[in-house]
Coordinates of C-alpha atoms and ligand atoms in Angstrom, one line a residue:
M1 CA 4.5 11.7 15.8
V2 CA 3.7 14.8 13.8
L3 CA 4.9 16.1 10.5
S4 CA 4.8 19.9 10.6
A5 CA 6.5 20.7 7.3
P6 CA 7.8 18.7 4.3
R7 CA 11.3 17.3 4.6
R8 CA 11.4 17.7 8.3
P9 CA 11.7 14.8 10.8
L10 CA 8.5 13.9 12.6
E11 CA 8.3 15.2 16.1
L12 CA 6.8 13.6 19.2
R13 CA 4.1 16.0 20.4
D14 CA 1.3 15.9 23.0
L15 CA -2.0 16.7 21.3
P16 CA -5.5 17.1 22.7
S17 CA -7.6 13.9 22.3
P18 CA -9.8 14.2 19.3
T19 CA -13.6 13.7 19.7
P20 CA -15.4 11.4 17.3
G21 CA -18.0 13.3 15.3
P22 CA -21.3 11.9 13.9
G23 CA -20.6 8.5 12.3
E24 CA -17.0 8.4 13.5
I25 CA -15.2 6.2 16.0
L26 CA -12.3 6.8 18.3
I27 CA -9.6 4.1 17.9
A28 CA -6.8 3.2 20.3
V29 CA -4.0 2.5 17.9
K30 CA -2.1 -0.8 18.5
V31 CA 0.2 -0.8 15.5
C32 CA 0.5 1.2 12.3
G33 CA 2.3 0.1 9.1
V34 CA 4.9 2.3 7.4
C35 CA 4.2 2.8 3.7
R36 CA 6.2 4.3 0.9
T37 CA 3.4 6.8 0.5
D38 CA 4.2 8.1 4.0
L39 CA 7.7 9.0 2.6
H40 CA 6.3 10.7 -0.4
V41 CA 4.0 12.8 1.9
A42 CA 6.9 13.6 4.4
D43 CA 9.1 14.6 1.5
G44 CA 6.5 17.0 0.0
E45 CA 6.2 15.0 -3.2
L46 CA 2.4 14.9 -3.0
A47 CA 0.4 18.2 -3.0
D48 CA -2.6 18.8 -0.7
A49 CA -1.3 17.2 2.5
K50 CA -3.0 18.6 5.7
L51 CA -0.3 20.2 7.9
P52 CA 0.5 19.6 10.7
L53 CA -0.2 15.9 10.0
I54 CA -0.1 12.6 11.7
L55 CA 1.0 10.1 9.1
G56 CA 0.0 6.5 8.8
H57 CA -2.7 4.6 6.9
E58 CA -2.3 1.0 7.9
I59 CA -3.8 1.3 11.3
V60 CA -4.7 -1.6 13.6
G61 CA -6.5 -0.7 16.8
R62 CA -9.4 -1.2 19.1
V63 CA -12.6 0.9 19.1
A64 CA -12.4 3.1 22.2
A65 CA -15.5 5.3 21.8
R66 CA -18.3 5.9 19.3
G67 CA -19.5 9.2 18.0
P68 CA -23.2 10.1 17.6
G69 CA -24.9 7.6 15.4
A70 CA -21.9 5.3 15.0
N71 CA -23.1 1.8 15.6
R72 CA -21.3 -0.5 13.1
F73 CA -18.8 -1.6 15.7
T74 CA -18.8 -2.0 19.5
V75 CA -16.2 -0.7 21.9
N76 CA -13.1 -3.0 22.0
D77 CA -13.7 -4.4 18.5
R78 CA -10.4 -4.8 16.5
V79 CA -10.5 -2.7 13.4
G80 CA -8.3 -1.7 10.5
V81 CA -8.2 1.8 9.0
P82 CA -6.9 2.0 5.4
W83 CA -5.8 4.8 3.1
L84 CA -9.4 5.6 1.8
G85 CA -10.8 7.7 4.7
W86 CA -13.8 9.4 3.2
T87 CA -15.6 9.8 -0.1
C88 CA -18.5 12.0 -1.1
G89 CA -20.9 9.4 -2.3
E90 CA -22.3 11.8 -4.9
C91 CA -19.8 12.4 -7.7
G92 CA -19.9 10.4 -10.9
Y93 CA -17.1 8.2 -9.8
C94 CA -18.7 7.4 -6.5
R95 CA -22.0 6.7 -8.1
A96 CA -20.3 4.4 -10.6
G97 CA -18.7 2.2 -7.9
R98 CA -15.3 3.8 -8.5
E99 CA -15.0 5.6 -5.2
N100 CA -11.2 5.2 -5.4
L101 CA -11.3 8.0 -7.9
C102 CA -13.8 10.2 -5.9
E103 CA -13.3 13.9 -6.7
R104 CA -13.5 14.9 -3.1
A105 CA -11.9 11.8 -1.4
R106 CA -10.0 12.3 1.8
F107 CA -7.2 10.0 2.6
T108 CA -5.9 8.7 6.0
G109 CA -2.5 10.0 7.1
Y110 CA -2.6 12.6 4.3
Q111 CA -5.8 14.7 4.5
R112 CA -7.0 13.1 7.8
D113 CA -4.8 12.4 10.7
G114 CA -3.5 8.8 10.7
G115 CA -2.0 6.2 12.9
Y116 CA 1.4 7.4 14.0
G117 CA -0.1 8.2 17.3
E118 CA -1.9 6.7 20.3
I119 CA -5.4 7.5 19.1
T120 CA -7.1 8.3 15.9
V121 CA -10.6 9.0 14.6
A122 CA -12.1 7.3 11.6
D123 CA -15.4 7.4 9.7
E124 CA -16.8 4.0 10.6
R125 CA -18.0 3.4 7.0
F126 CA -14.5 3.2 5.7
V127 CA -13.1 1.0 8.5
L128 CA -12.4 -2.7 7.8
P129 CA -12.9 -5.6 10.2
L130 CA -9.7 -7.7 10.2
P131 CA -9.3 -11.5 9.8
A132 CA -8.8 -13.1 13.2
G133 CA -5.8 -15.3 12.2
Y134 CA -3.5 -12.3 11.9
A135 CA -1.7 -10.7 14.9
D136 CA -1.9 -6.9 15.0
A137 CA 1.6 -6.4 13.5
A138 CA 0.9 -8.9 10.7
A139 CA -2.5 -7.4 9.9
A140 CA -1.2 -3.9 9.4
P141 CA 0.6 -4.4 6.1
L142 CA -2.6 -6.0 4.7
L143 CA -4.3 -2.6 4.9
C144 CA -2.2 -0.9 2.1
A145 CA 0.6 -3.0 0.9
G146 CA -1.7 -6.0 0.6
L147 CA -4.8 -4.2 -0.5
I148 CA -3.3 -1.9 -3.2
G149 CA -1.1 -4.8 -4.2
Y150 CA -4.2 -6.9 -4.7
R151 CA -5.8 -4.2 -6.8
C152 CA -2.7 -4.1 -8.9
L153 CA -2.8 -7.9 -9.3
V154 CA -6.4 -7.8 -10.5
A155 CA -5.5 -5.0 -13.0
A156 CA -2.5 -7.1 -14.3
G157 CA -5.0 -9.7 -15.6
D158 CA -5.0 -13.5 -15.4
G159 CA -1.7 -14.2 -17.1
N160 CA 0.5 -16.9 -15.6
R161 CA 4.0 -15.2 -15.7
L162 CA 3.9 -12.2 -13.4
G163 CA 6.8 -9.8 -13.0
I164 CA 7.2 -7.7 -9.9
Y165 CA 9.5 -4.7 -9.8
G166 CA 10.6 -3.6 -6.3
F167 CA 10.4 -6.4 -3.7
G168 CA 9.2 -4.6 -0.6
A169 CA 6.0 -4.8 1.5
A170 CA 3.4 -4.9 -1.3
A171 CA 5.4 -7.3 -3.4
H172 CA 6.0 -9.8 -0.6
I173 CA 2.3 -10.1 -0.1
V174 CA 1.3 -10.0 -3.8
A175 CA 3.8 -12.7 -4.6
Q176 CA 2.1 -15.0 -2.1
V177 CA -1.3 -14.3 -3.5
A178 CA -0.1 -14.9 -7.1
R179 CA 1.6 -18.2 -6.1
W180 CA -1.6 -19.3 -4.3
Q181 CA -3.4 -18.6 -7.6
G182 CA -0.9 -20.9 -9.3
R183 CA 1.0 -18.2 -11.2
Q184 CA 4.8 -17.9 -11.7
V185 CA 6.4 -14.9 -10.1
F186 CA 9.5 -13.2 -11.5
A187 CA 11.0 -10.7 -9.0
F188 CA 13.1 -7.7 -10.0
T189 CA 15.1 -5.7 -7.4
R190 CA 17.7 -3.0 -7.3
P191 CA 20.9 -4.4 -8.9
G192 CA 23.0 -6.2 -6.3
D193 CA 20.2 -6.5 -3.7
E194 CA 20.9 -10.1 -3.0
A195 CA 18.9 -10.0 0.3
A196 CA 15.7 -9.0 -1.6
Q197 CA 16.3 -11.5 -4.3
S198 CA 16.7 -14.4 -1.9
F199 CA 13.7 -13.2 0.1
A200 CA 11.7 -13.3 -3.2
R201 CA 12.9 -16.9 -3.9
E202 CA 11.9 -17.9 -0.3
L203 CA 8.4 -16.7 -1.0
G204 CA 8.2 -18.8 -4.2
A205 CA 9.5 -16.6 -7.0
V206 CA 10.7 -18.9 -9.8
W207 CA 13.3 -16.2 -10.8
A208 CA 14.8 -13.2 -9.0
G209 CA 17.3 -10.8 -10.5
A210 CA 18.2 -7.1 -11.1
S211 CA 15.7 -4.7 -12.6
T212 CA 18.3 -4.1 -15.4
E213 CA 18.1 -7.8 -16.4
A214 CA 15.7 -9.5 -18.8
P215 CA 13.6 -12.3 -17.4
P216 CA 14.4 -15.8 -18.7
E217 CA 11.1 -15.8 -20.6
P218 CA 8.6 -13.1 -21.7
L219 CA 6.1 -12.1 -19.0
D220 CA 2.3 -11.9 -19.3
A221 CA 2.2 -8.9 -17.0
A222 CA 4.3 -6.8 -14.6
I223 CA 3.6 -4.7 -11.6
I224 CA 5.9 -1.9 -10.7
F225 CA 6.0 -1.0 -7.0
A226 CA 9.3 0.9 -7.0
P227 CA 8.8 4.7 -7.5
V228 CA 11.2 4.7 -10.5
G229 CA 10.0 5.9 -13.9
S230 CA 12.7 4.2 -15.9
L231 CA 11.2 0.8 -14.9
V232 CA 8.2 1.5 -17.1
P233 CA 10.1 1.0 -20.4
A234 CA 12.1 -1.8 -18.7
A235 CA 8.9 -3.6 -17.8
L236 CA 7.4 -3.1 -21.3
R237 CA 10.5 -4.7 -22.7
A238 CA 9.9 -7.7 -20.4
V239 CA 6.3 -8.3 -21.2
A240 CA 5.0 -10.3 -24.2
K241 CA 2.5 -9.0 -26.8
G242 CA -0.8 -8.2 -25.1
G243 CA 0.9 -7.8 -21.8
T244 CA 0.0 -5.2 -19.1
V245 CA 2.4 -3.1 -17.0
V246 CA 0.7 -1.8 -13.8
C247 CA 2.2 1.1 -11.9
G248 CA 1.2 0.6 -8.3
G249 CA 2.7 3.6 -6.6
I250 CA 1.2 7.0 -5.9
H251 CA 4.3 8.8 -7.0
M252 CA 7.1 8.0 -9.5
S253 CA 10.1 9.8 -11.0
D254 CA 9.6 10.9 -14.6
I255 CA 9.2 8.1 -17.2
P256 CA 11.9 8.4 -19.9
S257 CA 10.8 8.5 -23.5
F258 CA 10.8 5.2 -25.3
R259 CA 10.3 3.9 -28.7
Y260 CA 6.7 3.1 -29.7
E261 CA 7.8 -0.4 -30.6
L262 CA 7.8 -1.2 -26.9
L263 CA 4.1 -0.4 -26.5
W264 CA 3.2 -1.9 -29.9
G265 CA 1.6 -5.3 -29.9
E266 CA -1.3 -4.3 -27.7
R267 CA 0.8 -3.8 -24.6
T268 CA -0.9 -1.6 -21.9
V269 CA 0.6 0.7 -19.3
R270 CA -1.8 1.7 -16.5
S271 CA -1.7 3.0 -12.9
I272 CA -3.6 2.0 -9.9
A273 CA -5.0 4.7 -7.7
N274 CA -6.2 4.2 -4.1
L275 CA -8.8 1.5 -3.2
T276 CA -12.5 1.0 -2.9
R277 CA -14.1 -0.5 0.2
R278 CA -15.0 -3.5 -2.0
D279 CA -11.3 -4.1 -2.7
G280 CA -10.8 -4.1 1.1
E281 CA -13.6 -6.7 1.7
E282 CA -12.5 -8.9 -1.2
F283 CA -8.8 -8.9 -0.3
L284 CA -9.2 -9.4 3.5
S285 CA -11.5 -12.4 2.9
L286 CA -8.9 -13.8 0.5
A287 CA -6.2 -13.1 3.1
A288 CA -8.2 -15.0 5.7
R289 CA -8.4 -18.0 3.3
I290 CA -4.8 -18.3 2.0
P291 CA -3.4 -17.4 4.7
L292 CA -0.5 -14.9 4.0
R293 CA 2.8 -14.8 5.9
C294 CA 3.4 -11.1 6.5
E295 CA 7.0 -10.5 7.3
V296 CA 7.4 -7.4 9.5
E297 CA 10.2 -5.4 11.1
S298 CA 8.7 -3.5 14.0
F299 CA 9.9 -0.2 15.6
P300 CA 8.5 1.6 18.6
L301 CA 6.5 4.7 17.6
A302 CA 9.1 7.1 18.9
R303 CA 11.5 5.6 16.2
A304 CA 9.2 6.4 13.3
N305 CA 11.9 8.6 11.6
E306 CA 14.3 5.7 11.6
A307 CA 11.7 3.3 10.2
L308 CA 11.1 5.8 7.3
E309 CA 14.8 6.2 6.6
R310 CA 15.3 2.4 6.5
L311 CA 12.4 2.2 4.1
R312 CA 13.9 4.9 1.9
S313 CA 17.2 3.1 1.6
G314 CA 15.5 -0.3 1.0
R315 CA 16.7 -1.8 4.3
I316 CA 13.4 -3.3 5.4
R317 CA 12.7 -7.0 4.9
G318 CA 8.9 -7.3 4.1
A319 CA 7.0 -4.4 5.8
A320 CA 7.9 -2.0 8.5
V321 CA 5.4 -1.4 11.3
L322 CA 5.3 1.0 14.3
R323 CA 4.3 -0.5 17.7
V324 CA 2.2 2.1 19.4
A325 CA 0.7 0.2 22.3
D326 CA 1.1 -3.4 23.7
Ligands
ZN401 ZN1 -17.2 11.1 -4.8
ZN402 ZN1 0.2 2.9 1.6

């Protein structure tokens, strides 16, 4: 499925098979997760997208062929391809172990073709082996929702009372990790979204309510997954002194101005950008140990537009994934 221009539906198109270059592998895609970032790219809210583009950065597939010098995997190995597709290895960020901020990074399904298709090519250094206990469809959401969610959770600090704004794919995984760590989860959803609130309670949230409500007690930290800027002052209001508010999305509507008093008391607002390969290794080994219950709604590849629209309107329970091959 190909995006040829922003705000246009994806089109099914036959493309010539790509050839893996040096250090690259050709992957037969089995499933690909649908992420909110895909919507931001499709809507033209992020600059620098390669066009035409095959979206998708939660790719689960099997190695089909290896390019020159690629020897990390063997043919038929099951692998996962995440958002971070390539980094330069030379800039100050890369050298400091912060490759998520690399000046020249290339991202899967954004500046490199991704997984909304039968085959894809990836740089083998950025590909992740997947824990065996997860079926293909359950493993896909780990690759962005889980991984970026995990990076957000680490950034939120060790506090016990964790708020999560927006209870979609990332939240449903992070809530389980936080519960496993012994924390209390407070879930905030769109007002009136009873389904998401009861889903959050099923996954162990001690409280679930509308994002316009105050939690029953002050929080130690909050993570915002919904792309809604007005949630930043709302979350600051909900956290106690010294608390951190982490913005987990790549795009957000404007943040309204707010009184300094909300930030006072050593509260912190920060964002999370991308992932490092180390995040991937850490999170996937944690996912193998816990284990996580990934709730997915799956769609055939040809219905990618419908999956995106359902995600846009908040009508997905857990994560959406595209079934590419059986
Ligand atoms: Zn770099
Ligand atoms: Zn994503």
